[in-house]
CSV table of C-alpha atoms in Angstrom, one decimal:
chain,number,residue,atom,x,y,z
R,1,GLY,CA,-7.4,8.3,16.9
R,2,GLU,CA,-6.4,8.8,13.2
R,3,ASP,CA,-5.3,12.4,13.8
R,4,LEU,CA,-3.3,11.4,16.9
R,5,ALA,CA,-1.6,8.7,14.9
R,6,PHE,CA,-0.8,11.1,12.1
R,7,ALA,CA,0.7,13.6,14.5
R,8,SER,CA,2.7,11.0,16.3
R,9,ALA,CA,4.1,9.5,13.1
R,10,TYR,CA,5.5,12.8,11.8
R,11,LEU,CA,5.8,15.4,14.6
R,12,ASN,CA,5.3,14.3,18.2
R,13,ARG,CA,7.4,11.5,19.7
R,14,THR,CA,5.9,9.7,22.6
R,15,LEU,CA,7.5,7.6,25.3
R,16,THR,CA,6.2,4.3,23.8
R,17,SER,CA,4.4,3.5,20.5
R,18,TYR,CA,2.6,0.6,18.8
R,19,LYS,CA,4.6,-1.4,16.3
R,20,MET,CA,3.9,-0.6,12.7
R,21,SER,CA,3.1,-3.9,11.0
R,22,THR,CA,0.7,-5.5,8.6
R,23,ASP,CA,0.6,-8.5,10.8
R,24,ASP,CA,-2.3,-8.3,13.2
R,25,LYS,CA,-0.4,-10.3,15.8
R,26,THR,CA,2.4,-7.8,16.1
R,27,ALA,CA,0.6,-4.6,15.2
R,28,ASN,CA,-0.7,-4.2,18.7
R,29,GLU,CA,2.6,-4.8,20.4
R,30,LEU,CA,4.2,-2.0,22.4
R,31,THR,CA,7.6,-0.8,21.5
R,32,ALA,CA,10.0,1.9,22.9
R,33,ASP,CA,9.9,5.3,21.2
R,34,LEU,CA,11.3,8.4,23.0
R,35,ALA,CA,12.0,6.2,25.9
R,36,THR,CA,14.8,3.5,25.9
R,37,ASP,CA,12.4,0.7,26.7
R,38,THR,CA,8.7,0.2,27.4
R,39,GLY,CA,8.9,1.3,31.0
R,40,THR,CA,9.6,-0.2,34.4
R,41,PRO,CA,6.8,-0.5,37.0
R,42,ASN,CA,7.3,-0.9,40.7
R,43,GLU,CA,5.9,-4.0,42.4
R,44,ASP,CA,2.2,-3.1,42.2
R,45,SER,CA,2.4,-0.9,39.1
R,46,SER,CA,1.5,2.2,41.0
R,47,SER,CA,4.7,3.9,39.8
R,48,TRP,CA,6.3,3.8,36.4
R,49,GLU,CA,9.8,4.9,35.3
R,50,PHE,CA,10.9,5.7,31.7
R,51,THR,CA,14.4,6.9,30.6
R,52,ILE,CA,14.6,9.4,27.7
R,53,ARG,CA,16.9,8.5,24.8
R,54,ASP,CA,20.1,10.3,24.2
R,55,GLY,CA,20.2,12.2,20.9
R,56,ALA,CA,16.5,13.1,20.6
R,57,LYS,CA,16.2,16.7,19.5
R,58,TRP,CA,13.7,19.4,18.8
R,59,GLU,CA,13.5,21.0,15.4
R,60,ASP,CA,15.8,23.9,16.6
R,61,GLY,CA,18.5,21.4,17.5
R,62,SER,CA,18.1,21.5,21.3
R,63,PRO,CA,17.8,18.2,23.2
R,64,VAL,CA,14.4,16.7,24.2
R,65,THR,CA,14.6,16.5,28.0
R,66,CYS,CA,12.8,14.8,30.8
R,67,GLU,CA,11.5,18.3,31.8
R,68,ASP,CA,10.0,18.7,28.4
R,69,VAL,CA,8.0,15.5,28.8
R,70,LYS,CA,6.9,16.6,32.3
R,71,TYR,CA,5.8,20.0,31.0
R,72,GLY,CA,3.8,18.4,28.2
R,73,VAL,CA,1.9,16.3,30.7
R,74,SER,CA,1.3,19.4,32.9
R,75,ARG,CA,-0.6,21.1,30.1
R,76,THR,CA,-3.3,18.4,30.3
R,77,PHE,CA,-4.4,19.8,33.7
R,78,ALA,CA,-5.1,23.3,32.2
R,79,SER,CA,-8.6,22.2,31.2
R,80,ASP,CA,-9.8,25.8,30.7
R,81,VAL,CA,-7.1,26.3,28.0
R,82,ILE,CA,-6.3,22.9,26.6
R,83,THR,CA,-9.8,21.6,25.9
R,84,ASP,CA,-9.0,18.6,23.7
R,85,GLY,CA,-7.4,15.2,24.2
R,86,PRO,CA,-7.5,12.3,26.6
R,87,GLN,CA,-7.6,13.0,30.4
R,88,TYR,CA,-5.6,10.0,31.6
R,89,ALA,CA,-2.9,12.1,33.3
R,90,VAL,CA,-5.6,13.9,35.4
R,91,SER,CA,-7.3,10.7,36.4
R,92,TYR,CA,-4.2,8.5,36.9
R,93,LEU,CA,-1.6,10.6,38.6
R,94,ASP,CA,-1.5,10.7,42.4
R,95,ILE,CA,-2.7,14.3,42.8
R,96,PRO,CA,-5.4,15.2,45.4
R,97,THR,CA,-8.7,16.8,44.4
R,98,ASP,CA,-10.4,19.7,45.9
R,99,LYS,CA,-14.0,19.8,47.4
R,100,ASP,CA,-15.5,20.1,44.0
R,101,GLY,CA,-13.6,17.0,42.8
R,102,ALA,CA,-11.2,18.9,40.5
R,103,SER,CA,-7.5,18.5,40.7
R,104,VAL,CA,-5.7,20.8,43.1
R,105,TYR,CA,-3.1,21.2,40.3
R,106,LYS,CA,-4.5,23.6,37.6
R,107,GLY,CA,-1.8,23.3,35.0
R,108,PRO,CA,1.2,25.5,34.1
R,109,TYR,CA,-0.7,28.7,33.3
R,110,VAL,CA,-2.2,29.3,36.8
R,111,THR,CA,-0.1,31.0,39.4
R,112,LYS,CA,-2.5,31.7,42.3
R,113,GLY,CA,-4.0,28.9,44.3
R,114,ASN,CA,-2.3,26.2,42.3
R,115,ASP,CA,-0.7,23.3,44.0
R,116,THR,CA,2.4,22.8,41.8
R,117,ALA,CA,4.1,20.8,44.6
R,118,ALA,CA,1.5,18.1,44.2
R,119,PHE,CA,2.3,17.8,40.5
R,120,ASP,CA,6.0,17.8,41.1
R,121,LYS,CA,5.5,14.9,43.6
R,122,ALA,CA,3.5,12.9,41.0
R,123,VAL,CA,5.8,13.5,38.1
R,124,VAL,CA,9.5,13.4,39.0
R,125,CYS,CA,12.5,14.0,36.8
R,126,GLU,CA,15.9,12.8,37.8
R,127,GLY,CA,18.4,13.3,34.9
R,128,ASN,CA,16.9,11.6,31.9
R,129,THR,CA,14.5,9.4,34.0
R,130,ILE,CA,10.9,10.4,34.4
R,131,THR,CA,8.8,8.7,37.1
R,132,PHE,CA,5.0,8.8,37.2
R,133,ASN,CA,3.5,8.2,40.6
R,134,LEU,CA,-0.1,7.0,40.3
R,135,ALA,CA,-3.1,7.2,42.6
R,136,ASP,CA,-3.8,3.5,42.0
R,137,PRO,CA,-2.1,0.6,40.2
R,138,VAL,CA,-2.3,0.8,36.4
R,139,PRO,CA,-0.6,-2.3,34.9
R,140,ASP,CA,-1.0,-1.0,31.3
R,141,PHE,CA,0.2,2.6,32.0
R,142,ASN,CA,3.0,2.1,29.5
R,143,PHE,CA,0.3,1.8,26.8
R,144,THR,CA,-1.3,5.1,28.0
R,145,VAL,CA,1.9,7.0,27.3
R,146,THR,CA,1.6,6.3,23.6
R,147,LEU,CA,-0.9,9.2,23.6
R,148,SER,CA,0.1,12.7,22.5
R,149,SER,CA,-1.0,14.1,25.8
R,150,PHE,CA,2.2,12.5,27.2
R,151,SER,CA,4.5,13.8,24.5
R,152,PRO,CA,7.1,16.5,25.3
R,153,VAL,CA,6.4,20.2,24.8
R,154,PRO,CA,9.2,22.9,25.2
R,155,LYS,CA,8.0,25.4,27.8
R,156,ALA,CA,9.7,28.3,26.1
R,157,ALA,CA,7.7,27.7,22.9
R,158,ASP,CA,4.3,27.0,24.5
R,159,THR,CA,1.7,29.4,23.2
R,160,GLY,CA,-1.2,27.9,25.2
R,161,GLU,CA,-4.3,27.2,23.2
R,162,LYS,CA,-2.6,28.3,20.0
R,163,TYR,CA,0.2,25.8,20.3
R,164,ASP,CA,-1.7,23.2,18.3
R,165,GLN,CA,-1.5,25.5,15.2
R,166,LYS,CA,2.3,25.0,15.1
R,167,PRO,CA,3.6,22.5,17.6
R,168,VAL,CA,7.4,22.2,17.8
R,169,SER,CA,8.5,18.9,16.2
R,170,SER,CA,10.5,16.2,17.9
R,171,GLY,CA,9.9,13.8,14.9
R,172,PRO,CA,11.2,13.4,11.4
R,173,TYR,CA,9.1,16.3,9.9
R,174,LYS,CA,8.3,19.8,10.9
R,175,ILE,CA,5.5,22.2,9.9
R,176,GLN,CA,6.4,24.6,7.1
R,177,GLU,CA,2.9,25.9,6.6
R,178,TYR,CA,-0.5,25.4,8.2
R,179,THR,CA,-3.6,27.1,6.9
R,180,ILE,CA,-6.7,26.1,8.9
R,181,GLY,CA,-9.3,24.4,6.7
R,182,ASN,CA,-7.0,24.5,3.6
R,183,GLN,CA,-3.7,22.6,3.9
R,184,LEU,CA,-0.8,21.4,6.1
R,185,VAL,CA,2.7,21.3,4.7
R,186,LEU,CA,5.4,19.2,6.4
R,187,VAL,CA,9.0,19.2,5.4
R,188,ARG,CA,12.0,17.3,6.8
R,189,ASN,CA,13.2,18.2,10.3
R,190,GLU,CA,17.0,18.5,9.6
R,191,ASN,CA,17.7,18.0,13.4
R,192,TRP,CA,15.9,14.7,13.6
R,193,ASP,CA,18.4,11.9,14.0
R,194,PRO,CA,17.3,8.4,12.8
R,195,GLU,CA,19.9,6.9,15.2
R,196,SER,CA,17.9,8.2,18.1
R,197,ASP,CA,14.6,7.1,16.6
R,198,PRO,CA,14.4,3.4,15.6
R,199,TYR,CA,10.6,3.6,15.4
R,200,ARG,CA,10.0,6.1,12.6
R,201,PRO,CA,11.1,6.1,9.0
R,202,ALA,CA,11.3,9.3,6.9
R,203,TYR,CA,10.7,9.0,3.2
R,204,PRO,CA,9.2,11.9,1.3
R,205,ASP,CA,11.0,15.3,1.4
R,206,LYS,CA,7.6,17.0,1.7
R,207,ILE,CA,4.1,16.0,2.7
R,208,VAL,CA,1.1,18.2,1.7
R,209,MET,CA,-2.2,17.4,3.3
R,210,LYS,CA,-5.3,19.1,1.8
R,211,PHE,CA,-8.4,19.7,3.8
R,212,GLY,CA,-12.0,20.1,2.8
R,213,VAL,CA,-11.8,18.5,-0.7
R,214,ASP,CA,-15.1,17.0,-1.8
R,215,SER,CA,-15.1,13.2,-1.8
R,216,SER,CA,-16.2,13.0,-5.4
R,217,VAL,CA,-13.3,15.2,-6.5
R,218,ILE,CA,-10.9,13.0,-4.5
R,219,ASP,CA,-12.1,9.9,-6.2
R,220,GLN,CA,-11.8,11.4,-9.7
R,221,ARG,CA,-8.3,12.6,-9.0
R,222,MET,CA,-7.3,9.2,-7.8
R,223,ILE,CA,-8.9,7.5,-10.8
R,224,ARG,CA,-7.1,9.8,-13.3
R,225,ASP,CA,-3.8,9.2,-11.5
R,226,SER,CA,-1.9,12.0,-13.3
R,227,GLY,CA,0.6,14.6,-12.4
R,228,GLU,CA,1.0,15.1,-8.6
R,229,ASP,CA,-1.9,12.8,-8.0
R,230,GLN,CA,0.4,9.9,-8.8
R,231,GLN,CA,2.0,10.6,-5.4
R,232,THR,CA,-1.3,11.1,-3.6
R,233,ALA,CA,-3.1,9.0,-1.0
R,234,SER,CA,-6.5,9.5,0.5
R,235,ARG,CA,-7.6,9.0,4.1
R,236,ASP,CA,-11.3,8.8,3.0
R,237,ALA,CA,-13.1,5.7,1.8
R,238,VAL,CA,-13.9,5.5,-1.9
R,239,GLN,CA,-17.5,6.3,-2.7
R,240,PRO,CA,-19.5,3.2,-3.7
R,241,ALA,CA,-20.3,4.6,-7.2
R,242,ASN,CA,-16.6,4.9,-7.9
R,243,LEU,CA,-15.5,1.4,-6.8
């Protein structure tokens, strides 16, 4: 959850998000993000519509479209390639299953024996409006689309299982460098428009995230509070001996 929140705050816009607040009463409230509102259900909540905002762009300056959101959702079904993340799209969307209980839609990477028509019927794009047709009523489906598995992915930039090493940003920052196990460097996405994103702020010019640093070293750096460590925050708890 912490990693999903980190990615969503800086890189991956989702249709809806949770309000950022220090007030416990409002922190759990749903708010519009990439969508213009928090979604419109039909009478029994078995179908949900969301309209994509104008002005949302990828880091290369191209617009974020309904088809990008649809494609991002389609990747969830490629369980042999995309092995991480929640499976709500697979369990909620109105797509039949085969005799083994698996979805008849196998994701965007399979060409033979793949029922793409079933997916196209379950997830429909009309202009900037995306409609999710569900197998059963889901009254809180608009909370489900806060997850990164419902975030957009540009098909032309999809590298399958390697995509998570450098996802294309639709948020205020983009990846400048990512060395697995060492560090992640984020810099400003110059094509992000705050007018199209009332949810996220963008403050630092650069964010450097270090991995694998020993907890005792982190504590001592935070205690010394000198140099670059004056602009450092830790996601780890302080060790009891250093309180």
